[in-house]
mmCIF file of C-alpha atoms and ligand atoms in Angstrom:
data_model
loop_
_atom_site.group_PDB
_atom_site.id
_atom_site.type_symbol
_atom_site.label_atom_id
_atom_site.label_comp_id
_atom_site.label_asym_id
_atom_site.label_seq_id
_atom_site.Cartn_x
_atom_site.Cartn_y
_atom_site.Cartn_z
ATOM 1 C CA MET M 1 -0.069 -0.061 -0.009
ATOM 2 C CA SER M 2 1.396 3.334 -0.859
ATOM 3 C CA THR M 3 0.705 6.682 0.616
ATOM 4 C CA ASP M 4 -1.857 8.666 -1.170
ATOM 5 C CA ALA M 5 -0.674 12.273 -0.957
ATOM 6 C CA SER M 6 -4.147 13.400 -0.654
ATOM 7 C CA ASP M 7 -4.787 11.349 2.593
ATOM 8 C CA LEU M 8 -1.861 13.330 4.194
ATOM 9 C CA ALA M 9 -2.719 16.723 2.969
ATOM 10 C CA ALA M 10 -6.649 16.583 2.883
ATOM 11 C CA PRO M 11 -7.971 17.386 6.432
ATOM 12 C CA VAL M 12 -8.070 21.063 7.223
ATOM 13 C CA VAL M 13 -10.247 20.623 10.246
ATOM 14 C CA ALA M 14 -9.496 18.040 12.914
ATOM 15 C CA PRO M 15 -12.072 15.306 13.410
ATOM 16 C CA PRO M 16 -13.886 15.148 16.724
ATOM 17 C CA GLY M 17 -11.470 13.953 19.552
ATOM 18 C CA PHE M 18 -8.263 14.802 17.652
ATOM 19 C CA PHE M 19 -5.819 17.533 17.353
ATOM 20 C CA LEU M 20 -4.390 18.101 13.761
ATOM 21 C CA GLU M 21 -0.676 18.580 14.078
ATOM 22 C CA THR M 22 2.039 19.318 11.549
ATOM 23 C CA VAL M 23 5.039 16.909 11.073
ATOM 24 C CA ARG M 24 8.428 18.672 11.751
ATOM 25 C CA THR M 25 11.099 15.993 11.319
ATOM 26 C CA VAL M 26 11.223 12.372 10.322
ATOM 27 C CA HIS M 27 14.133 10.063 11.207
ATOM 28 C CA HIS M 28 14.473 6.476 9.619
ATOM 29 C CA TRP M 29 16.544 4.389 11.927
ATOM 30 C CA THR M 30 16.389 1.095 9.995
ATOM 31 C CA ASP M 31 14.011 -0.309 7.305
ATOM 32 C CA ARG M 32 11.901 -1.520 10.245
ATOM 33 C CA LEU M 33 11.988 1.529 12.574
ATOM 34 C CA PHE M 34 11.365 5.343 12.304
ATOM 35 C CA SER M 35 10.485 8.219 14.500
ATOM 36 C CA PHE M 36 8.980 11.609 13.847
ATOM 37 C CA THR M 37 8.373 14.943 15.758
ATOM 38 C CA CYS M 38 5.355 17.098 15.249
ATOM 39 C CA THR M 39 3.823 20.338 16.684
ATOM 40 C CA ARG M 40 1.802 20.131 19.949
ATOM 41 C CA ASP M 41 -1.365 21.855 20.768
ATOM 42 C CA PRO M 42 -0.980 23.622 24.053
ATOM 43 C CA HIS M 43 -4.190 21.983 25.268
ATOM 44 C CA PHE M 44 -2.629 18.507 24.835
ATOM 45 C CA ARG M 45 -1.629 17.368 28.321
ATOM 46 C CA PHE M 46 0.010 14.092 29.298
ATOM 47 C CA THR M 47 2.086 12.460 32.026
ATOM 48 C CA ALA M 48 5.454 10.830 31.107
ATOM 49 C CA GLY M 49 4.927 7.161 30.231
ATOM 50 C CA GLN M 50 1.418 7.650 28.643
ATOM 51 C CA PHE M 51 0.118 7.019 25.290
ATOM 52 C CA ALA M 52 -2.491 8.556 22.826
ATOM 53 C CA MET M 53 -4.193 7.603 19.586
ATOM 54 C CA ILE M 54 -2.057 8.761 16.721
ATOM 55 C CA GLY M 55 -2.599 8.419 12.948
ATOM 56 C CA LEU M 56 -3.740 9.720 9.592
ATOM 57 C CA MET M 57 -7.074 10.635 7.849
ATOM 58 C CA VAL M 58 -7.618 7.761 5.302
ATOM 59 C CA GLY M 59 -10.470 7.743 3.048
ATOM 60 C CA GLY M 60 -11.982 10.682 5.053
ATOM 61 C CA LYS M 61 -11.854 8.810 8.330
ATOM 62 C CA PRO M 62 -9.292 8.661 11.220
ATOM 63 C CA LEU M 63 -7.044 5.624 11.180
ATOM 64 C CA VAL M 64 -5.261 5.586 14.384
ATOM 65 C CA ARG M 65 -3.311 3.354 16.789
ATOM 66 C CA ALA M 66 -1.990 3.808 20.325
ATOM 67 C CA TYR M 67 1.493 5.347 20.439
ATOM 68 C CA SER M 68 3.446 6.239 23.592
ATOM 69 C CA MET M 69 4.965 9.737 23.723
ATOM 70 C CA VAL M 70 8.702 9.614 23.379
ATOM 71 C CA SER M 71 9.038 13.257 24.193
ATOM 72 C CA PRO M 72 8.919 14.552 27.764
ATOM 73 C CA PRO M 73 5.750 16.411 28.931
ATOM 74 C CA TRP M 74 7.810 19.660 29.163
ATOM 75 C CA GLU M 75 8.721 19.727 25.450
ATOM 76 C CA ASP M 76 6.835 21.924 22.992
ATOM 77 C CA HIS M 77 6.778 19.407 20.398
ATOM 78 C CA LEU M 78 5.710 15.627 20.463
ATOM 79 C CA GLU M 79 7.753 12.673 19.232
ATOM 80 C CA PHE M 80 6.775 9.119 18.444
ATOM 81 C CA LEU M 81 8.787 5.935 17.551
ATOM 82 C CA SER M 82 7.191 3.515 15.231
ATOM 83 C CA ILE M 83 7.805 0.205 13.410
ATOM 84 C CA LYS M 84 7.201 0.025 9.672
ATOM 85 C CA VAL M 85 5.124 -2.826 8.433
ATOM 86 C CA GLN M 86 4.800 -2.872 4.642
ATOM 87 C CA ASP M 87 1.220 -4.233 4.619
ATOM 88 C CA GLY M 88 0.227 -2.663 8.052
ATOM 89 C CA PRO M 89 -2.905 -0.445 7.668
ATOM 90 C CA LEU M 90 -1.367 2.545 9.482
ATOM 91 C CA THR M 91 2.412 2.118 9.376
ATOM 92 C CA SER M 92 2.614 1.343 5.706
ATOM 93 C CA ARG M 93 1.200 5.024 5.234
ATOM 94 C CA LEU M 94 2.759 6.639 8.350
ATOM 95 C CA GLN M 95 6.290 5.671 7.320
ATOM 96 C CA HIS M 96 6.126 7.966 4.342
ATOM 97 C CA ILE M 97 5.117 11.290 6.227
ATOM 98 C CA VAL M 98 7.537 14.241 5.553
ATOM 99 C CA PRO M 99 7.773 17.435 7.183
ATOM 100 C CA GLY M 100 4.728 19.596 6.604
ATOM 101 C CA ASP M 101 2.363 16.662 6.487
ATOM 102 C CA ARG M 102 -0.662 16.538 8.874
ATOM 103 C CA VAL M 103 -1.085 13.919 11.580
ATOM 104 C CA LEU M 104 -3.958 13.205 14.065
ATOM 105 C CA ILE M 105 -3.115 13.199 17.825
ATOM 106 C CA GLY M 106 -5.842 11.998 20.088
ATOM 107 C CA ARG M 107 -6.930 14.563 22.635
ATOM 108 C CA LYS M 108 -6.766 12.247 25.614
ATOM 109 C CA ALA M 109 -3.649 10.576 26.814
ATOM 110 C CA THR M 110 -3.757 7.546 29.160
ATOM 111 C CA GLY M 111 -1.828 4.521 30.296
ATOM 112 C CA THR M 112 -0.376 2.521 33.265
ATOM 113 C CA LEU M 113 3.390 3.281 32.848
ATOM 114 C CA VAL M 114 3.220 6.249 35.167
ATOM 115 C CA THR M 115 5.318 6.633 38.400
ATOM 116 C CA ASP M 116 2.161 7.259 40.428
ATOM 117 C CA ASN M 117 1.146 3.623 39.783
ATOM 118 C CA LEU M 118 4.184 2.531 41.735
ATOM 119 C CA ALA M 119 5.047 2.725 45.386
ATOM 120 C CA PRO M 120 8.207 4.906 45.807
ATOM 121 C CA GLY M 121 11.339 2.834 45.847
ATOM 122 C CA GLY M 122 15.144 2.510 45.513
ATOM 123 C CA VAL M 123 15.834 1.514 41.890
ATOM 124 C CA LEU M 124 13.298 1.841 39.068
ATOM 125 C CA TRP M 125 13.815 -0.602 36.282
ATOM 126 C CA PHE M 126 12.617 0.177 32.754
ATOM 127 C CA PHE M 127 12.462 -3.083 30.783
ATOM 128 C CA ALA M 128 11.762 -2.440 27.066
ATOM 129 C CA THR M 129 12.066 -4.373 23.923
ATOM 130 C CA GLY M 130 11.791 -2.789 20.398
ATOM 131 C CA THR M 131 9.580 0.117 20.284
ATOM 132 C CA GLY M 132 8.565 -0.446 23.863
ATOM 133 C CA LEU M 133 11.405 2.053 24.465
ATOM 134 C CA ALA M 134 9.114 4.929 23.690
ATOM 135 C CA PRO M 135 7.504 5.636 27.076
ATOM 136 C CA PHE M 136 10.721 5.366 28.940
ATOM 137 C CA MET M 137 12.384 8.055 26.717
ATOM 138 C CA SER M 138 9.702 10.372 28.102
ATOM 139 C CA LEU M 139 9.971 9.143 31.713
ATOM 140 C CA LEU M 140 13.740 9.340 31.851
ATOM 141 C CA ARG M 141 13.712 13.048 30.690
ATOM 142 C CA GLU M 142 10.936 13.844 33.425
ATOM 143 C CA PRO M 143 12.781 15.206 36.398
ATOM 144 C CA GLY M 144 9.754 14.084 38.624
ATOM 145 C CA THR M 145 10.922 10.465 37.963
ATOM 146 C CA TYR M 146 14.064 11.084 39.916
ATOM 147 C CA ASP M 147 12.161 12.513 42.780
ATOM 148 C CA ARG M 148 10.548 9.164 43.604
ATOM 149 C CA PHE M 149 13.427 6.757 42.934
ATOM 150 C CA ASP M 150 17.132 6.857 43.941
ATOM 151 C CA ARG M 151 18.232 5.194 40.642
ATOM 152 C CA VAL M 152 16.807 4.416 37.199
ATOM 153 C CA VAL M 153 18.088 1.692 35.054
ATOM 154 C CA LEU M 154 16.981 1.396 31.377
ATOM 155 C CA VAL M 155 17.361 -2.124 29.755
ATOM 156 C CA HIS M 156 16.582 -1.992 26.147
ATOM 157 C CA THR M 157 16.744 -5.176 24.197
ATOM 158 C CA VAL M 158 16.531 -5.358 20.351
ATOM 159 C CA ARG M 159 17.598 -7.786 17.600
ATOM 160 C CA GLN M 160 20.106 -5.663 15.877
ATOM 161 C CA ALA M 161 22.331 -2.943 17.289
ATOM 162 C CA ALA M 162 20.951 -0.563 14.558
ATOM 163 C CA GLU M 163 17.546 -0.868 16.315
ATOM 164 C CA LEU M 164 18.939 0.649 19.518
ATOM 165 C CA ALA M 165 16.992 3.924 18.848
ATOM 166 C CA TYR M 166 18.035 7.037 20.769
ATOM 167 C CA ARG M 167 21.254 5.255 21.796
ATOM 168 C CA GLU M 168 23.451 8.534 21.332
ATOM 169 C CA LEU M 169 20.809 10.728 22.917
ATOM 170 C CA ILE M 170 20.719 8.575 26.047
ATOM 171 C CA SER M 171 24.397 7.880 26.357
ATOM 172 C CA LYS M 172 25.907 11.188 25.100
ATOM 173 C CA ASP M 173 23.454 13.975 24.731
ATOM 174 C CA LEU M 174 21.488 13.649 27.898
ATOM 175 C CA PRO M 175 24.628 13.489 30.255
ATOM 176 C CA ALA M 176 25.635 16.618 28.675
ATOM 177 C CA HIS M 177 22.265 18.323 28.841
ATOM 178 C CA GLU M 178 22.210 21.754 30.485
ATOM 179 C CA LEU M 179 19.323 20.899 32.859
ATOM 180 C CA LEU M 180 19.010 17.138 33.004
ATOM 181 C CA GLY M 181 22.732 16.317 32.688
ATOM 182 C CA GLU M 182 23.491 16.142 36.414
ATOM 183 C CA LEU M 183 20.481 14.014 37.213
ATOM 184 C CA VAL M 184 21.148 11.634 34.404
ATOM 185 C CA ARG M 185 24.890 11.403 35.075
ATOM 186 C CA ASP M 186 24.337 10.592 38.716
ATOM 187 C CA ARG M 187 21.107 8.499 38.670
ATOM 188 C CA LEU M 188 20.495 7.014 35.173
ATOM 189 C CA THR M 189 22.200 3.697 33.984
ATOM 190 C CA TYR M 190 21.628 2.636 30.330
ATOM 191 C CA LEU M 191 21.986 -1.129 29.578
ATOM 192 C CA PRO M 192 21.407 -1.736 25.704
ATOM 193 C CA SER M 193 21.424 -5.349 24.737
ATOM 194 C CA VAL M 194 21.272 -7.010 21.274
ATOM 195 C CA THR M 195 20.059 -10.673 20.774
ATOM 196 C CA ARG M 196 20.809 -11.450 16.970
ATOM 197 C CA GLU M 197 24.321 -10.240 16.319
ATOM 198 C CA PRO M 198 27.530 -9.852 18.343
ATOM 199 C CA PHE M 199 27.280 -7.012 20.985
ATOM 200 C CA ALA M 200 28.830 -6.209 24.285
ATOM 201 C CA ARG M 201 25.610 -7.337 26.072
ATOM 202 C CA GLN M 202 24.059 -10.135 23.939
ATOM 203 C CA SER M 203 21.172 -11.317 25.992
ATOM 204 C CA ARG M 204 17.428 -11.261 26.491
ATOM 205 C CA ILE M 205 16.017 -9.320 29.474
ATOM 206 C CA THR M 206 14.654 -12.659 30.782
ATOM 207 C CA THR M 207 18.001 -14.305 30.699
ATOM 208 C CA MET M 208 19.714 -11.446 32.504
ATOM 209 C CA ILE M 209 17.168 -11.583 35.207
ATOM 210 C CA GLU M 210 17.129 -15.372 35.534
ATOM 211 C CA SER M 211 20.875 -15.638 35.706
ATOM 212 C CA GLY M 212 21.051 -12.716 38.132
ATOM 213 C CA SER M 213 23.646 -10.916 35.926
ATOM 214 C CA LEU M 214 21.308 -7.878 35.562
ATOM 215 C CA THR M 215 21.837 -6.810 39.105
ATOM 216 C CA ALA M 216 25.111 -8.463 39.775
ATOM 217 C CA ASP M 217 26.804 -6.546 36.828
ATOM 218 C CA LEU M 218 25.710 -3.276 38.565
ATOM 219 C CA GLY M 219 26.858 -4.417 42.042
ATOM 220 C CA LEU M 220 23.229 -4.501 43.114
ATOM 221 C CA PRO M 221 21.532 -7.180 45.419
ATOM 222 C CA PRO M 222 18.998 -9.432 43.547
ATOM 223 C CA LEU M 223 15.768 -8.039 42.408
ATOM 224 C CA SER M 224 13.349 -7.669 45.306
ATOM 225 C CA PRO M 225 10.024 -5.760 45.703
ATOM 226 C CA GLU M 226 11.507 -4.362 48.941
ATOM 227 C CA ARG M 227 13.619 -1.967 47.105
ATOM 228 C CA ASP M 228 13.205 -2.353 43.307
ATOM 229 C CA ARG M 229 10.322 -1.234 41.105
ATOM 230 C CA ALA M 230 9.781 -2.253 37.491
ATOM 231 C CA MET M 231 7.959 -0.914 34.389
ATOM 232 C CA LEU M 232 7.693 -3.239 31.485
ATOM 233 C CA CYS M 233 6.936 -2.380 27.803
ATOM 234 C CA GLY M 234 7.556 -4.807 24.967
ATOM 235 C CA SER M 235 5.963 -7.625 22.996
ATOM 236 C CA GLU M 236 3.247 -9.705 24.655
ATOM 237 C CA ALA M 237 5.696 -12.582 25.073
ATOM 238 C CA MET M 238 8.376 -10.388 26.768
ATOM 239 C CA ASN M 239 5.801 -8.742 29.028
ATOM 240 C CA ALA M 240 4.345 -12.229 29.976
ATOM 241 C CA ASP M 241 7.787 -13.769 30.747
ATOM 242 C CA VAL M 242 9.153 -10.886 32.570
ATOM 243 C CA ARG M 243 5.873 -10.484 34.596
ATOM 244 C CA ALA M 244 6.238 -14.181 35.649
ATOM 245 C CA LEU M 245 9.774 -13.687 36.729
ATOM 246 C CA LEU M 246 8.894 -10.580 38.786
ATOM 247 C CA GLU M 247 5.713 -12.241 40.304
ATOM 248 C CA ALA M 248 7.762 -15.302 41.349
ATOM 249 C CA ARG M 249 10.108 -12.808 43.358
ATOM 250 C CA GLY M 250 7.089 -11.259 45.054
ATOM 251 C CA PHE M 251 6.350 -8.393 42.912
ATOM 252 C CA THR M 252 2.730 -7.060 42.587
ATOM 253 C CA GLU M 253 1.166 -5.231 39.795
ATOM 254 C CA GLY M 254 0.306 -1.586 40.462
ATOM 255 C CA SER M 255 -2.629 0.556 39.238
ATOM 256 C CA ASN M 256 -4.158 3.882 39.519
ATOM 257 C CA SER M 257 -6.184 2.899 42.517
ATOM 258 C CA SER M 258 -3.442 0.848 44.239
ATOM 259 C CA PRO M 259 0.253 1.451 43.655
ATOM 260 C CA GLY M 260 2.385 -1.652 43.367
ATOM 261 C CA THR M 261 5.831 -2.802 42.702
ATOM 262 C CA TYR M 262 5.681 -3.296 38.977
ATOM 263 C CA VAL M 263 3.428 -2.000 36.008
ATOM 264 C CA VAL M 264 3.232 -3.219 32.356
ATOM 265 C CA GLU M 265 2.081 -2.022 28.921
ATOM 266 C CA LYS M 266 2.404 -3.644 25.652
ATOM 267 C CA ALA M 267 4.205 -1.800 22.858
ATOM 268 C CA PHE M 268 1.040 -1.503 20.816
ATOM 269 C CA VAL M 269 1.521 -0.992 17.221
ATOM 270 C CA THR M 270 2.563 -4.257 15.458
ATOM 271 C CA LYS M 271 0.968 -3.338 12.091
HETATM 272 P P1 A2P L 1 15.180 -12.667 20.376
HETATM 273 O O1 A2P L 1 16.090 -12.035 19.228
HETATM 274 O O2 A2P L 1 15.979 -13.580 21.091
HETATM 275 O O3 A2P L 1 13.870 -13.138 19.861
HETATM 276 P P2 A2P L 1 10.879 -8.426 18.355
HETATM 277 O O4 A2P L 1 11.561 -7.601 17.368
HETATM 278 O O5 A2P L 1 10.614 -9.844 18.058
HETATM 279 O O6 A2P L 1 9.815 -7.683 19.272
HETATM 280 O O7 A2P L 1 12.027 -8.568 19.464
HETATM 281 C C1 A2P L 1 12.709 -7.586 20.166
HETATM 282 C C2 A2P L 1 13.689 -8.121 21.186
HETATM 283 O O8 A2P L 1 12.844 -8.802 22.284
HETATM 284 C C3 A2P L 1 14.627 -9.154 20.687
HETATM 285 O O9 A2P L 1 15.808 -8.876 21.152
HETATM 286 C C4 A2P L 1 13.958 -10.431 21.099
HETATM 287 O O10 A2P L 1 14.908 -11.520 21.379
HETATM 288 C C5 A2P L 1 13.410 -10.049 22.509
HETATM 289 N N1 A2P L 1 12.306 -10.932 22.987
HETATM 290 C C6 A2P L 1 11.415 -11.476 22.150
HETATM 291 N N2 A2P L 1 10.528 -12.319 22.907
HETATM 292 C C7 A2P L 1 11.011 -12.239 24.243
HETATM 293 C C8 A2P L 1 10.655 -12.755 25.491
HETATM 294 N N3 A2P L 1 9.516 -13.636 25.446
HETATM 295 N N4 A2P L 1 11.416 -12.636 26.473
HETATM 296 C C9 A2P L 1 12.450 -11.708 26.515
HETATM 297 N N5 A2P L 1 12.869 -11.163 25.310
HETATM 298 C C10 A2P L 1 12.187 -11.377 24.167
#
């Protein structure tokens, strides 16, 4: 399916429930992965870690999927990370957007990967596979995250190193950032891992948890609900497997009404 230019340029008025925003930049990481930034309506409010319905007008109707915001709430623009699926109804089109195109942003943001859903704790672990990294990019640039936890560890696992999106930003730009630099340098640890080609850390998240290398490599005691908190975002299989490992160690799932020691959300867009 190719993009019909009229689909991207057509709507002048946002359909009910959506903001109509303008694409500013597009970055293609690999042939399976891209990200883009767009303008942000001042009325669009969200908490770091949340998602909104994002998409395009197709055939005069909104075609949208859930996307986590990559950008932190304090940024004046929005950023999203997406896979590209050649026959995916939305991403086959969305991957062709260029600066100036219009995108739909659902007015209401929601989601469970918010720090309020976790009891305060010592170490906050972000476990991400693939585009499941998105909500953590927002959370790790939100100063409030560091108010509630002593330390933040981001574990991002992908098949190939080229899929380690935002690697430079996390490891080089953020530590040098004027406002966030000190927090990030002192409190954030980034553990990228790759499973299908040689890499310094070549392992699935589940394997690192089961072997204990995850915590041992950082000189930390084994994962425990006493002091650790976890947020999971990845494929259904990864979420289910990590959830089981955490529950076996006594972690309980948190929600809006009752904060717990872990929360989970799937990386939504698979088409
Ligand atoms: P692997 O290469 O060993 O399958 P995908 O692109 O399929 O979503 O996978 C992204 C990353 O998540 C890959 O590194 C993949 O490892 C890993 N992964 C897939 N399934 C699981 C799982 N059940 N538990 C842990 N990691 C997983």
